[in-house]
Amino acid sequence: MFIEVIDDGAGINPERVLVKAIEKGLVSSEKAKTLSMDEINNFIFLPGFSTAKEVTDISGRGVGMDVVQTNLHKLKGKVRLTSEIGKGTKVRLQGSVKVGGR
């Protein structure tokens, strides 16, 4: 089973993600230069990771995508995030469905 969630917003800015990752000590500035887009997007799934400039009651706290990934992995599923600046973001959830309860 696949579920895709797609938005047509601004997309995720990979440079902003890398700046936050470097600030948090998750990657060196030298290593950051060699990361693929998938590796950059994977920072989004780390607990407490956020690129938000402001923290509110409902956003910017870095809670959410890590929970999605953790729970999907428990079900032997996968999650993949792709994003293009100015075009939007797509999150693809992949899991298995058991029919008949066995």
Coordinates of N, CA and C in Angstrom, one line a residue:
M1 N 0.8 -1.2 0.0 CA 0.0 0.0 0.0 C 0.9 1.2 0.0
F2 N 0.5 2.2 -0.8 CA 1.2 3.5 -0.8 C 0.2 4.6 -0.5
I3 N 0.7 5.6 0.3 CA -0.1 6.8 0.5 C 0.9 7.9 0.2
E4 N 0.5 8.9 -0.7 CA 1.3 10.0 -1.0 C 0.6 11.3 -0.5
V5 N 1.3 12.1 0.2 CA 0.8 13.4 0.6 C 1.6 14.4 -0.1
I6 N 0.9 15.3 -0.9 CA 1.6 16.2 -1.8 C 1.1 17.6 -1.5
D7 N 2.0 18.6 -1.5 CA 1.6 20.0 -1.4 C 2.2 20.7 -2.5
D8 N 1.6 21.9 -2.8 CA 2.1 22.7 -3.9 C 2.7 24.0 -3.3
G9 N 3.3 23.9 -2.2 CA 3.8 25.1 -1.5 C 5.2 25.4 -1.9
A10 N 6.0 26.0 -1.0 CA 7.3 26.6 -1.4 C 8.4 25.5 -1.5
G11 N 8.1 24.3 -0.9 CA 9.1 23.2 -0.9 C 10.0 23.4 0.3
I12 N 10.9 22.5 0.5 CA 11.9 22.5 1.6 C 13.2 23.0 1.0
N13 N 13.7 24.1 1.6 CA 15.0 24.6 1.1 C 16.2 23.8 1.7
P14 N 16.9 23.1 0.8 CA 17.9 22.2 1.3 C 19.1 23.0 1.9
E15 N 19.3 24.2 1.5 CA 20.4 25.0 2.1 C 20.0 25.3 3.5
R16 N 18.8 25.6 3.8 CA 18.3 25.9 5.1 C 18.4 24.7 6.0
V17 N 18.1 23.5 5.5 CA 18.2 22.3 6.2 C 19.6 22.0 6.6
L18 N 20.6 22.2 5.6 CA 22.0 22.0 5.9 C 22.5 23.0 7.0
V19 N 22.1 24.2 6.9 CA 22.6 25.2 7.9 C 22.1 24.8 9.3
K20 N 20.9 24.4 9.4 CA 20.4 23.9 10.7 C 21.1 22.6 11.2
A21 N 21.4 21.7 10.2 CA 22.1 20.5 10.6 C 23.5 20.8 11.0
I22 N 24.2 21.7 10.4 CA 25.5 22.1 10.8 C 25.5 22.8 12.2
E23 N 24.5 23.7 12.4 CA 24.3 24.4 13.6 C 24.1 23.4 14.8
K24 N 23.4 22.3 14.5 CA 23.1 21.4 15.6 C 24.2 20.3 15.7
G25 N 25.2 20.4 14.9 CA 26.3 19.5 15.0 C 26.0 18.1 14.4
L26 N 25.0 18.0 13.5 CA 24.7 16.8 13.0 C 25.6 16.4 11.8
V27 N 26.2 17.4 11.2 CA 27.1 17.1 10.1 C 28.1 18.3 10.0
S28 N 29.3 18.0 9.5 CA 30.3 19.0 9.4 C 30.0 19.8 8.1
S29 N 30.5 21.0 8.0 CA 30.3 21.8 6.8 C 31.0 21.2 5.6
E30 N 32.1 20.5 5.8 CA 32.8 19.8 4.7 C 31.9 18.6 4.2
K31 N 31.4 17.8 5.2 CA 30.6 16.6 4.8 C 29.3 17.1 4.1
A32 N 28.7 18.2 4.6 CA 27.5 18.7 4.1 C 27.6 19.0 2.6
K33 N 28.7 19.3 2.1 CA 28.9 19.6 0.7 C 28.8 18.4 -0.2
T34 N 28.9 17.2 0.4 CA 28.9 16.0 -0.4 C 27.6 15.2 -0.3
L35 N 26.6 15.7 0.5 CA 25.4 15.0 0.8 C 24.5 15.0 -0.5
S36 N 23.8 13.9 -0.7 CA 22.8 13.9 -1.7 C 21.5 14.5 -1.2
M37 N 20.6 14.8 -2.1 CA 19.3 15.4 -1.7 C 18.5 14.5 -0.8
D38 N 18.5 13.2 -1.0 CA 17.9 12.3 0.0 C 18.5 12.4 1.4
E39 N 19.8 12.4 1.4 CA 20.5 12.5 2.7 C 20.2 13.8 3.4
I40 N 20.1 14.9 2.7 CA 19.7 16.2 3.2 C 18.2 16.1 3.7
N41 N 17.3 15.6 2.9 CA 15.9 15.5 3.4 C 15.8 14.6 4.6
N42 N 16.6 13.6 4.8 CA 16.5 12.7 5.9 C 16.7 13.4 7.3
F43 N 17.4 14.6 7.3 CA 17.5 15.4 8.5 C 16.1 15.7 9.1
I44 N 15.1 15.9 8.2 CA 13.8 16.3 8.6 C 13.1 15.2 9.5
F45 N 13.6 14.0 9.4 CA 13.1 12.9 10.2 C 13.7 12.7 11.6
L46 N 14.7 13.6 11.9 CA 15.3 13.5 13.2 C 14.5 14.2 14.3
P47 N 14.4 13.6 15.5 CA 13.6 14.2 16.6 C 14.2 15.6 16.9
G48 N 13.3 16.5 17.0 CA 13.6 17.9 17.4 C 14.2 18.7 16.2
F49 N 14.3 18.2 15.0 CA 14.8 18.9 13.9 C 13.7 19.8 13.3
S50 N 14.0 21.1 13.1 CA 13.1 22.0 12.5 C 13.9 23.2 11.9
T51 N 13.4 23.6 10.7 CA 14.0 24.8 10.1 C 13.1 26.0 10.3
A52 N 12.1 25.9 11.1 CA 11.2 27.0 11.4 C 11.9 28.2 12.1
K53 N 11.6 29.4 11.7 CA 12.2 30.6 12.3 C 11.5 30.9 13.6
E54 N 10.2 30.5 13.7 CA 9.4 30.7 14.9 C 8.8 29.4 15.4
V55 N 8.7 29.3 16.7 CA 8.1 28.1 17.3 C 6.7 28.6 17.8
T56 N 5.7 27.8 17.4 CA 4.3 28.1 17.9 C 3.8 26.9 18.5
D57 N 2.5 27.0 19.0 CA 1.9 25.8 19.6 C 1.7 24.6 18.6
I58 N 1.6 24.9 17.3 CA 1.4 23.8 16.4 C 2.5 23.6 15.4
S59 N 3.5 24.4 15.3 CA 4.6 24.2 14.4 C 5.9 24.7 14.9
G60 N 7.0 24.1 14.2 CA 8.3 24.6 14.5 C 9.0 23.9 15.7
R61 N 8.3 23.0 16.3 CA 8.9 22.3 17.5 C 9.8 21.1 17.1
G62 N 9.8 20.7 15.9 CA 10.6 19.6 15.5 C 10.0 18.2 15.9
V63 N 8.7 18.2 16.0 CA 7.9 17.0 16.4 C 7.0 16.7 15.2
G64 N 7.1 15.5 14.8 CA 6.1 15.1 13.7 C 6.7 14.1 12.7
M65 N 7.6 14.5 11.9 CA 8.1 13.6 10.9 C 8.9 12.4 11.5
D66 N 9.6 12.7 12.6 CA 10.3 11.6 13.3 C 9.3 10.5 13.8
V67 N 8.1 11.0 14.3 CA 7.1 10.1 14.8 C 6.5 9.3 13.6
V68 N 6.3 9.9 12.5 CA 5.8 9.2 11.3 C 6.7 8.1 10.9
Q69 N 8.0 8.4 10.8 CA 9.0 7.4 10.4 C 9.1 6.3 11.4
T70 N 9.2 6.6 12.7 CA 9.4 5.6 13.7 C 8.2 4.6 13.7
N71 N 7.0 5.1 13.6 CA 5.8 4.2 13.7 C 5.7 3.4 12.4
L72 N 6.1 4.0 11.3 CA 6.0 3.3 10.0 C 7.1 2.2 10.0
H73 N 8.2 2.4 10.5 CA 9.3 1.4 10.6 C 8.9 0.3 11.5
K74 N 8.1 0.6 12.6 CA 7.6 -0.5 13.5 C 6.7 -1.4 12.7
L75 N 6.0 -0.9 11.7 CA 5.1 -1.7 10.9 C 5.8 -2.3 9.6
K76 N 7.2 -2.2 9.6 CA 8.0 -2.6 8.5 C 7.7 -1.8 7.2
G77 N 7.4 -0.6 7.4 CA 7.1 0.3 6.3 C 8.2 1.3 6.1
K78 N 8.1 2.1 5.1 CA 9.1 3.1 4.7 C 8.4 4.5 4.5
V79 N 9.2 5.5 4.6 CA 8.7 6.8 4.3 C 9.8 7.5 3.5
R80 N 9.4 8.3 2.4 CA 10.4 9.0 1.6 C 9.8 10.4 1.3
L81 N 10.7 11.3 1.5 CA 10.3 12.7 1.3 C 11.1 13.3 0.1
T82 N 10.4 13.9 -0.8 CA 11.1 14.6 -1.9 C 10.5 16.0 -2.0
S83 N 11.3 17.0 -2.3 CA 10.9 18.4 -2.4 C 11.6 19.2 -3.4
E84 N 10.9 20.1 -4.0 CA 11.5 21.0 -5.0 C 11.1 22.5 -4.6
I85 N 12.1 23.3 -4.5 CA 11.9 24.7 -4.1 C 10.9 25.3 -5.1
G86 N 9.9 26.0 -4.7 CA 8.9 26.6 -5.5 C 7.9 25.7 -6.1
K87 N 8.0 24.4 -5.9 CA 7.0 23.5 -6.5 C 6.3 22.7 -5.4
G88 N 6.9 22.4 -4.3 CA 6.3 21.7 -3.2 C 7.0 20.5 -2.7
T89 N 6.3 19.7 -1.8 CA 6.9 18.6 -1.2 C 6.0 17.4 -1.3
K90 N 6.6 16.2 -1.4 CA 5.8 15.0 -1.5 C 6.4 14.0 -0.4
V91 N 5.5 13.5 0.4 CA 5.8 12.4 1.3 C 5.1 11.2 0.9
R92 N 5.9 10.1 0.7 CA 5.3 8.8 0.3 C 5.5 7.8 1.4
L93 N 4.4 7.3 1.9 CA 4.4 6.3 2.9 C 4.1 4.9 2.3
Q94 N 4.9 4.0 2.6 CA 4.8 2.6 2.0 C 4.7 1.6 3.2
G95 N 3.7 0.8 3.1 CA 3.5 -0.2 4.1 C 2.8 -1.4 3.6
S96 N 2.7 -2.5 4.3 CA 2.1 -3.7 3.9 C 0.7 -3.8 4.6
V97 N -0.2 -4.4 3.9 CA -1.5 -4.6 4.5 C -1.7 -6.1 4.5
K98 N -2.1 -6.6 5.7 CA -2.4 -8.0 5.9 C -3.9 -8.2 5.7
V99 N -4.3 -9.1 4.9 CA -5.7 -9.5 4.7 C -6.0 -10.8 5.4
G100 N -7.1 -10.8 6.2 CA -7.4 -12.0 6.9 C -6.8 -12.2 8.2
G101 N -6.0 -11.2 8.7 CA -5.5 -11.2 10.0 C -4.4 -12.2 10.3
R102 N -3.8 -12.8 9.2 CA -2.7 -13.8 9.4 C -1.4 -13.2 8.9

